[in-house]
Coordinates of C-alpha atoms in Angstrom, one line a residue:
M27 CA 0.0 0.0 0.0
I28 CA 1.3 3.4 -0.9
I29 CA 0.1 6.4 1.1
G30 CA -0.9 9.5 -1.0
R31 CA 0.1 13.0 0.1
E32 CA -3.4 14.1 0.7
T33 CA -3.9 11.2 3.1
F34 CA -0.6 11.7 5.0
V35 CA -1.0 15.4 5.7
P36 CA -4.3 15.1 7.7
C37 CA -2.8 12.1 9.6
M38 CA 0.2 14.2 10.6
R39 CA -2.1 17.1 11.8
L40 CA -4.1 14.6 13.8
G41 CA -0.9 13.2 15.4
R42 CA 0.1 16.7 16.5
I43 CA -3.3 17.3 18.1
R44 CA -3.3 14.1 20.0
F45 CA 0.3 14.7 21.1
A46 CA -0.6 18.2 22.3
M47 CA -3.5 16.7 24.4
K48 CA -1.2 14.2 26.0
F49 CA 1.5 16.7 26.7
S50 CA -0.9 18.9 28.6
K51 CA -1.6 16.2 31.3
D52 CA 0.1 16.0 34.7
K53 CA 3.9 16.3 34.6
V54 CA 4.1 13.1 36.5
F55 CA 3.8 11.3 33.3
G56 CA 6.8 13.1 31.8
F57 CA 8.5 9.8 31.0
L58 CA 5.5 8.5 29.0
H59 CA 5.4 11.9 27.2
Q60 CA 9.0 11.4 26.1
K61 CA 8.1 7.9 25.0
Y62 CA 5.3 9.3 22.8
I63 CA 7.6 12.0 21.4
N64 CA 10.2 9.5 20.4
L65 CA 7.6 7.2 18.9
F66 CA 5.9 10.0 16.9
A67 CA 9.3 11.3 15.7
Y68 CA 10.2 7.7 14.6
W69 CA 7.0 7.1 12.7
Y70 CA 7.0 10.6 11.2
S71 CA 10.5 10.0 9.8
A72 CA 9.5 6.7 8.5
L73 CA 6.4 7.9 6.7
K74 CA 8.3 10.8 5.1
T75 CA 10.9 8.3 3.8
L76 CA 8.1 6.1 2.6
I77 CA 6.4 8.9 0.7
F78 CA 9.7 10.0 -0.9
I79 CA 10.4 6.5 -2.1
S80 CA 6.8 6.2 -3.4
F81 CA 7.0 9.3 -5.5
T82 CA 10.5 8.4 -6.7
L83 CA 9.7 4.9 -7.9
N84 CA 6.1 5.3 -8.8
P85 CA 4.8 8.7 -10.2
S86 CA 1.2 7.6 -9.3
A87 CA 0.3 7.0 -5.7
V88 CA -2.9 5.2 -4.8
F89 CA -4.7 5.1 -1.4
D90 CA -8.3 3.9 -0.9
G91 CA -8.9 4.1 -4.6
A92 CA -7.9 7.8 -4.9
V93 CA -5.2 8.4 -7.6
L94 CA -2.7 11.2 -7.0
T95 CA -0.2 12.1 -9.7
H96 CA 2.4 14.7 -10.1
N97 CA 0.0 16.3 -12.7
S98 CA -2.6 16.8 -9.9
F99 CA -0.7 19.9 -8.8
A100 CA 0.1 21.2 -12.2
K101 CA -1.3 24.5 -13.3
P102 CA -3.9 24.5 -16.1
K103 CA -2.5 25.0 -19.5
P104 CA -2.8 28.6 -20.7
I105 CA -5.5 29.5 -23.2
L106 CA -3.8 30.6 -26.4
P107 CA -5.9 32.6 -28.9
G108 CA -5.5 31.7 -32.6
A109 CA -3.3 34.8 -33.3
Y110 CA -0.7 33.3 -30.9
Q111 CA -0.2 30.2 -33.0
L112 CA 1.8 31.8 -35.8
E113 CA 3.1 28.4 -36.9
L114 CA -0.4 27.5 -38.1
Y115 CA -1.0 30.5 -40.4
L116 CA 2.3 32.3 -41.2
N117 CA 3.1 30.0 -44.1
Q118 CA -0.3 30.9 -45.6
L119 CA 0.8 34.6 -45.7
K120 CA 4.2 34.0 -47.3
D121 CA 4.6 36.0 -50.5
K122 CA 1.0 37.3 -50.2
K123 CA -0.4 40.8 -50.2
V124 CA -2.3 40.7 -46.8
A125 CA -5.0 42.8 -45.4
I126 CA -6.0 42.6 -41.7
V127 CA -9.2 43.3 -40.1
A128 CA -8.2 44.4 -36.6
N129 CA -8.5 46.8 -33.7
Q130 CA -6.8 47.4 -30.3
T131 CA -7.6 43.8 -29.1
S132 CA -5.7 42.2 -32.0
C133 CA -2.5 41.5 -29.9
I134 CA -0.1 38.6 -29.3
E135 CA 0.9 39.1 -25.7
K136 CA 1.4 42.9 -25.6
V137 CA 2.4 43.3 -29.2
H138 CA -0.1 44.2 -31.9
L139 CA -0.7 41.7 -34.7
L140 CA 0.2 44.3 -37.2
D141 CA 3.6 44.9 -35.6
T142 CA 4.2 41.1 -35.3
L143 CA 3.5 40.4 -38.9
L144 CA 5.6 43.3 -40.2
K145 CA 8.5 42.1 -38.0
L146 CA 8.1 38.7 -39.6
K147 CA 8.3 40.3 -43.1
V148 CA 4.6 39.7 -43.9
N149 CA 3.5 42.2 -46.6
V150 CA 0.5 43.8 -45.0
V151 CA -0.9 46.4 -47.5
K152 CA -4.2 47.4 -45.9
I153 CA -6.0 47.5 -42.5
F154 CA -9.8 47.3 -42.2
S155 CA -11.2 48.6 -38.8
P156 CA -14.6 48.0 -37.2
E157 CA -16.8 50.1 -35.0
H158 CA -14.8 52.2 -32.5
G159 CA -11.9 52.3 -34.9
F160 CA -8.4 50.6 -35.3
R161 CA -7.3 52.0 -31.9
G162 CA -10.7 51.4 -30.3
Q163 CA -11.4 54.9 -29.0
A164 CA -14.4 56.1 -30.9
D165 CA -17.9 56.3 -29.3
A166 CA -20.5 53.8 -30.0
G167 CA -22.1 54.8 -33.4
E168 CA -19.5 57.4 -34.1
S169 CA -18.6 57.8 -37.8
I170 CA -15.0 57.0 -38.5
S171 CA -13.1 58.2 -41.6
D172 CA -10.5 56.3 -43.6
S173 CA -6.9 57.2 -42.5
K174 CA -3.3 55.9 -42.3
D175 CA -1.8 54.1 -39.4
K176 CA 0.4 56.7 -37.8
N177 CA 3.1 54.1 -37.0
T178 CA 3.4 52.4 -40.3
G179 CA 1.7 54.6 -42.9
I180 CA -0.5 51.6 -44.0
P181 CA -4.0 52.7 -45.1
V182 CA -6.7 52.1 -42.6
I183 CA -10.3 51.6 -44.2
S184 CA -13.2 52.1 -41.8
L185 CA -15.9 49.4 -42.1
Y186 CA -18.5 51.4 -40.1
G187 CA -21.0 54.1 -40.8
D188 CA -22.1 54.2 -44.4
H189 CA -19.3 51.9 -45.5
K190 CA -19.7 48.6 -43.8
K191 CA -18.7 46.2 -46.5
P192 CA -15.3 46.2 -48.3
S193 CA -15.8 47.5 -51.9
A194 CA -14.2 46.2 -55.1
S195 CA -11.6 49.0 -54.9
D196 CA -10.9 48.0 -51.2
M197 CA -10.3 44.5 -52.2
E198 CA -8.0 45.3 -55.0
G199 CA -4.4 44.3 -54.5
I200 CA -5.1 41.8 -51.8
D201 CA -4.5 38.1 -51.8
V202 CA -5.6 37.1 -48.4
V203 CA -7.5 38.7 -45.5
V204 CA -6.7 38.0 -41.8
F205 CA -9.5 38.6 -39.2
D206 CA -8.5 39.0 -35.6
I207 CA -11.0 40.9 -33.3
Q208 CA -12.1 40.0 -29.7
D209 CA -15.8 39.5 -29.6
V210 CA -18.1 39.2 -26.5
G211 CA -20.6 36.7 -27.8
V212 CA -23.7 39.0 -28.0
R213 CA -25.8 39.5 -31.1
F214 CA -25.9 43.3 -31.0
Y215 CA -22.2 43.6 -30.5
T216 CA -21.3 44.6 -34.1
Y217 CA -18.1 42.8 -34.6
I218 CA -19.9 39.7 -35.9
S219 CA -21.8 42.0 -38.4
T220 CA -18.4 43.3 -39.6
L221 CA -17.3 39.6 -40.0
H222 CA -20.4 39.0 -42.1
Y223 CA -19.6 41.8 -44.5
V224 CA -16.0 40.9 -44.7
M225 CA -16.9 37.2 -45.5
E226 CA -19.4 38.5 -48.2
S227 CA -16.7 40.6 -49.9
C228 CA -14.1 37.7 -49.7
A229 CA -16.7 35.4 -51.3
I230 CA -17.6 37.9 -54.1
F231 CA -14.0 38.7 -54.9
K232 CA -12.5 35.3 -54.4
K233 CA -10.2 36.1 -51.5
K234 CA -9.2 33.7 -48.7
L235 CA -10.2 34.6 -45.2
I236 CA -8.1 33.4 -42.3
L237 CA -9.9 33.9 -39.0
L238 CA -7.8 34.0 -35.8
D239 CA -10.2 32.7 -33.2
R240 CA -10.5 34.2 -29.7
P241 CA -12.3 33.1 -26.5
N242 CA -15.9 34.3 -25.9
P243 CA -16.3 35.5 -22.3
N244 CA -20.0 34.8 -22.6
A245 CA -19.7 31.4 -24.2
N246 CA -21.1 29.4 -21.2
Y247 CA -24.7 29.9 -22.0
V248 CA -27.3 30.5 -24.7
D249 CA -30.3 32.7 -24.0
G250 CA -32.8 35.4 -25.3
P251 CA -35.2 35.7 -28.1
I252 CA -34.2 34.7 -31.6
L253 CA -34.0 37.6 -34.1
E254 CA -36.9 37.9 -36.5
K255 CA -36.2 38.8 -40.1
A256 CA -38.2 41.9 -39.9
Y257 CA -35.8 43.3 -37.3
T258 CA -32.6 42.7 -39.2
S259 CA -30.0 45.5 -38.9
F260 CA -26.3 46.1 -38.2
V261 CA -27.1 45.3 -34.5
G262 CA -28.6 41.9 -35.5
M263 CA -28.1 40.3 -38.9
H264 CA -28.8 36.6 -38.2
P265 CA -31.5 34.4 -36.7
V266 CA -29.7 33.8 -33.4
P267 CA -30.5 34.6 -29.8
I268 CA -29.0 37.6 -27.9
V269 CA -26.4 35.3 -26.3
Y270 CA -25.4 32.5 -28.7
G271 CA -22.6 30.7 -26.9
M272 CA -20.1 30.5 -29.6
T273 CA -16.6 31.9 -30.4
I274 CA -16.3 34.2 -33.4
G275 CA -14.6 31.4 -35.3
E276 CA -17.5 29.0 -34.6
Y277 CA -19.9 31.8 -35.6
G278 CA -18.1 32.4 -38.9
Q279 CA -18.5 28.7 -39.7
M280 CA -22.2 29.0 -39.0
I281 CA -22.6 32.0 -41.3
N282 CA -21.0 29.9 -44.0
G283 CA -22.8 26.6 -43.3
Q284 CA -26.2 28.2 -42.9
Y285 CA -25.8 30.1 -46.2
W286 CA -26.6 33.4 -44.5
L287 CA -24.5 35.4 -47.0
P288 CA -26.5 36.9 -50.0
D289 CA -27.3 34.5 -52.9
S290 CA -26.1 31.6 -50.7
L291 CA -22.5 32.6 -51.2
Q292 CA -19.8 30.8 -49.2
C293 CA -16.5 32.2 -48.2
D294 CA -13.1 30.4 -48.4
L295 CA -12.8 30.5 -44.7
S296 CA -9.9 29.0 -42.6
I297 CA -10.2 29.0 -38.7
I298 CA -7.1 29.1 -36.6
P299 CA -8.5 27.6 -33.3
I300 CA -7.8 28.5 -29.7
K301 CA -5.6 26.1 -27.8
N302 CA -6.6 24.7 -24.4
Y303 CA -10.1 26.2 -24.5
K304 CA -13.6 25.1 -23.6
H305 CA -16.8 27.1 -23.7
T306 CA -16.8 26.9 -19.9
S307 CA -13.2 28.2 -19.5
E308 CA -12.6 31.2 -17.3
Y309 CA -10.9 33.8 -19.4
K310 CA -10.4 37.4 -18.5
L311 CA -10.0 39.6 -21.5
P312 CA -6.5 41.3 -21.4
I313 CA -7.7 44.4 -23.4
P314 CA -11.1 46.0 -23.2
P315 CA -12.9 45.2 -26.5
S316 CA -14.6 48.6 -26.7
P317 CA -14.4 51.9 -24.7
N318 CA -17.4 51.2 -22.5
L319 CA -16.7 47.5 -21.7
K320 CA -13.9 48.3 -19.2
S321 CA -14.2 45.3 -16.9
N322 CA -15.1 41.7 -16.9
L323 CA -18.2 42.5 -14.9
S324 CA -19.4 44.9 -17.6
I325 CA -18.8 42.2 -20.2
Q326 CA -21.0 39.8 -18.2
L327 CA -23.7 42.4 -17.6
Y328 CA -23.7 43.7 -21.2
P329 CA -26.2 41.2 -22.7
S330 CA -28.8 42.3 -20.1
L331 CA -28.1 46.0 -19.7
C332 CA -27.6 46.8 -23.4
L333 CA -31.3 46.5 -23.9
F334 CA -31.6 49.7 -21.9
E335 CA -29.8 51.5 -24.8
G336 CA -33.2 51.5 -26.5
T337 CA -34.8 53.3 -23.6
T338 CA -34.2 56.4 -21.5
I339 CA -32.3 54.6 -18.9
S340 CA -28.5 55.3 -18.6
V341 CA -26.2 52.4 -18.2
G342 CA -23.4 54.5 -16.9
R343 CA -21.8 55.7 -20.1
G344 CA -19.9 58.8 -19.2
T345 CA -18.8 57.3 -15.8
Q346 CA -15.9 55.1 -14.7
F347 CA -18.2 52.1 -14.5
P348 CA -20.3 51.8 -17.7
F349 CA -22.5 48.7 -17.9
E350 CA -22.1 48.0 -14.2
V351 CA -24.8 50.4 -13.2
Y352 CA -28.2 51.7 -14.4
G353 CA -30.3 54.8 -13.4
H354 CA -32.5 57.7 -14.4
P355 CA -32.9 61.2 -13.1
Q356 CA -36.6 60.4 -12.4
F357 CA -36.0 57.2 -10.5
P358 CA -36.9 57.5 -6.7
K359 CA -33.8 58.4 -4.6
T360 CA -31.7 55.4 -3.7
N361 CA -28.4 54.9 -1.8
F362 CA -26.6 55.1 -5.1
S363 CA -26.4 57.8 -7.8
F364 CA -24.1 58.9 -10.6
M365 CA -23.6 61.8 -13.0
P366 CA -22.6 61.1 -16.6
V367 CA -20.1 63.5 -18.0
P368 CA -18.3 63.7 -21.4
Q369 CA -15.2 61.6 -21.7
T370 CA -13.3 59.4 -24.2
G371 CA -15.6 56.8 -25.6
A372 CA -18.7 58.7 -24.4
K373 CA -18.6 62.2 -25.8
H374 CA -22.4 62.7 -25.5
P375 CA -23.6 60.3 -22.8
L376 CA -27.3 60.0 -22.0
H377 CA -28.5 62.4 -19.2
V378 CA -25.2 64.3 -19.3
N379 CA -24.4 66.4 -16.2
Q380 CA -27.6 65.2 -14.6
C381 CA -27.8 63.2 -11.3
C382 CA -29.1 59.7 -12.0
N383 CA -30.6 57.8 -9.1
G384 CA -30.0 54.1 -9.6
Y385 CA -28.4 50.8 -8.9
D386 CA -24.9 49.6 -8.7
L387 CA -24.6 45.9 -9.7
Y388 CA -21.0 45.4 -8.6
C389 CA -21.9 43.9 -5.2
R390 CA -25.1 42.2 -6.3
L391 CA -23.5 39.4 -8.4
N392 CA -21.7 36.3 -7.2
G393 CA -20.0 34.0 -9.7
K394 CA -20.3 33.8 -13.5
L395 CA -23.7 34.7 -15.0
D396 CA -25.5 32.1 -17.0
K397 CA -28.6 33.8 -18.3
L398 CA -30.1 37.2 -19.3
N399 CA -31.7 39.1 -16.4
L400 CA -35.0 40.8 -17.3
S401 CA -35.6 42.0 -13.8
Y402 CA -33.7 45.3 -14.4
L403 CA -36.1 46.1 -17.3
I404 CA -39.1 45.1 -15.4
Q405 CA -38.2 47.2 -12.4
A406 CA -37.4 50.3 -14.7
L407 CA -40.8 49.9 -16.4
Q408 CA -42.6 49.8 -13.0
L409 CA -40.7 53.0 -11.8
L410 CA -41.2 55.1 -15.0
G411 CA -44.0 53.6 -16.9
A412 CA -43.9 52.6 -20.6
Q413 CA -44.4 56.0 -22.2
Q414 CA -41.4 57.6 -20.3
L415 CA -39.2 54.5 -20.5
F416 CA -39.4 54.1 -24.3
A417 CA -39.7 57.8 -25.2
D418 CA -37.8 59.2 -28.1
H419 CA -36.0 55.9 -29.1
G420 CA -38.2 54.8 -32.1
D421 CA -37.7 51.2 -32.9
F422 CA -34.2 50.7 -31.5
F423 CA -35.3 48.6 -28.5
N424 CA -37.0 46.2 -30.9
L425 CA -33.9 46.1 -33.1
L426 CA -31.7 45.2 -30.0
A427 CA -34.2 42.6 -28.9
G428 CA -34.6 41.3 -32.4
T429 CA -38.3 41.2 -32.1
G430 CA -41.3 43.4 -31.2
K431 CA -42.7 40.9 -28.8
L432 CA -40.4 41.5 -25.9
K433 CA -41.5 45.1 -25.5
E434 CA -45.2 44.1 -25.8
Q435 CA -44.7 41.4 -23.2
L436 CA -43.0 43.8 -20.8
I437 CA -45.9 46.4 -21.2
S438 CA -48.5 43.8 -20.8
G439 CA -47.1 42.9 -17.4
M440 CA -45.8 39.4 -18.1
N441 CA -43.2 38.2 -15.6
E442 CA -39.7 37.0 -16.4
Q443 CA -40.6 33.4 -16.2
E444 CA -43.6 33.7 -18.6
I445 CA -41.4 35.7 -21.1
R446 CA -38.7 33.1 -21.0
A447 CA -41.1 30.3 -21.7
T448 CA -42.0 32.0 -25.0
W449 CA -38.3 31.9 -26.1
Q450 CA -37.7 28.2 -25.5
P451 CA -39.1 26.5 -28.6
D452 CA -36.9 28.7 -30.8
L453 CA -33.9 28.3 -28.6
N454 CA -34.2 24.5 -28.8
D455 CA -34.1 24.8 -32.6
F456 CA -31.1 27.1 -32.5
L457 CA -29.1 24.8 -30.2
K458 CA -29.5 22.0 -32.9
I459 CA -28.1 24.4 -35.5
R460 CA -25.3 25.6 -33.2
S461 CA -24.1 22.1 -32.4
K462 CA -23.0 21.6 -36.0
Y463 CA -20.5 24.3 -35.9
L464 CA -18.9 24.0 -32.5
I465 CA -15.1 23.6 -32.4
Y466 CA -14.7 23.4 -28.7
P467 CA -16.4 21.2 -26.0

C-alpha cells in the first residue's frame, strides 16, 4: 500500500493534536510523554521516507482508490488565442499581399498583430477597422473616416457608418484577409456584423479569409429571443439569440454553413483555433474590447443591460463604471447615484451632467452569469411607466431585442418566467443548428 500526500498530511495534523493533548496532562507522566515523542518522531520520519520512495519509484500513488499524480498539482495549460499560434498560419501569408481586419484587441501578448506580422516580413498592405476604430477609442455609433496608421503609414479603411462592406476597390491588390478581433458573444455587439460583411466581400472577390479565433467570455450559456427577419439591422443580422454561446470562429462557420451570405455565397474560410479552450473556460480579456466595456463584470452584464440602450435609462456611459450600473434622473432616490459627463468613448452620454438615481450591480453578483436578467427592465418599467421608459427611441429597442414581442410582453405585465417560456421552442431549434459548428467542448 502506498500512502498518498493528501492522506498523509491530515494524519500528521491529527498526530500533532493528539500529542498536544497528552503533553498537557500531569507532569508526573513526563517519562511517558517522552516515549510518545520518540515514537511519533520515529513514525513521522519513517512515513516521510516512505512517501519519498513512493514518488521516486512510482509517479502515481494510490490510497483507498484515490489516484494522486504529479500532474494533480500542475497549473492548467494557458489558453492561447488563434493569433498566438503563428506556426499555423504564417506560411499561408508568405509572398502574399495581406489585409488585416483588426482593432486594439488584436494582440499577441502585448504586441499588436500588425507589428508582429511586419516584423516577420509579412506584406501587410491594408487595414480594415470595425466600430470604434483601429485604436478602439471612438464612441458607439460614431462615424470614422479612412486614414493611415500613424506608426506604419498603411491605409486604414473604416468598415463602419455608411461603408460597412469592403468594396471592389478596397479588395484590389489583396491576396488574403486576416480577421482578428475580440468578440463578447452578444448578437448586438457589431463585430460579428463586420465579420459577415468581410466574409461576403471575400466570397464575391474570391479572397481567402483566415480567422484567428479568440475566446468568448459569454460562451457558457445561450439565451434570449431569436432575431426575427423583420428586425434585421447592423445590431442583428442573423436568426440567433441575444447570447449565442459560440466563439467568433464558430460563428463564422455558422454564417457559411447556414448560407446566410447573400445568394447563398460561401467564403473560403480558414479558422485558426484557440488552444486549451472550452466554452466553460474562465478567461479574462487582457484588453477592453470597446471603450465602454472596461471590466469583466461589464462584459458579463452587457447582454442584459444593453437593452436599456433602446430606452431612456442610462447604463453609466460617461462614468468610470459603464455597464455596471443603471439609473435615471426620475428614479426615486436610492443609496446610489451617478452623473454622466463627457469623456473618451462617451462624448455625448445620456443624461449628461444630470444626477441619476439608480443601482450599482457590482456587489449584487456572485459567480459567473448564466442567463439574461430581465428584472432590471421590469423594475425600470414599474418605476417610470412605458411612455417615459421608451420615449424618443423609435424602434431601437426592438432592433436590439430582435423582435417586437419583448416590448409588448413587458408592457402587458408578463413576468420573467412567462417571457422566458416563449423563447424556449426557438432556442431549442437554435441549439441544434449551433451544435453543427462547434469547435470546442
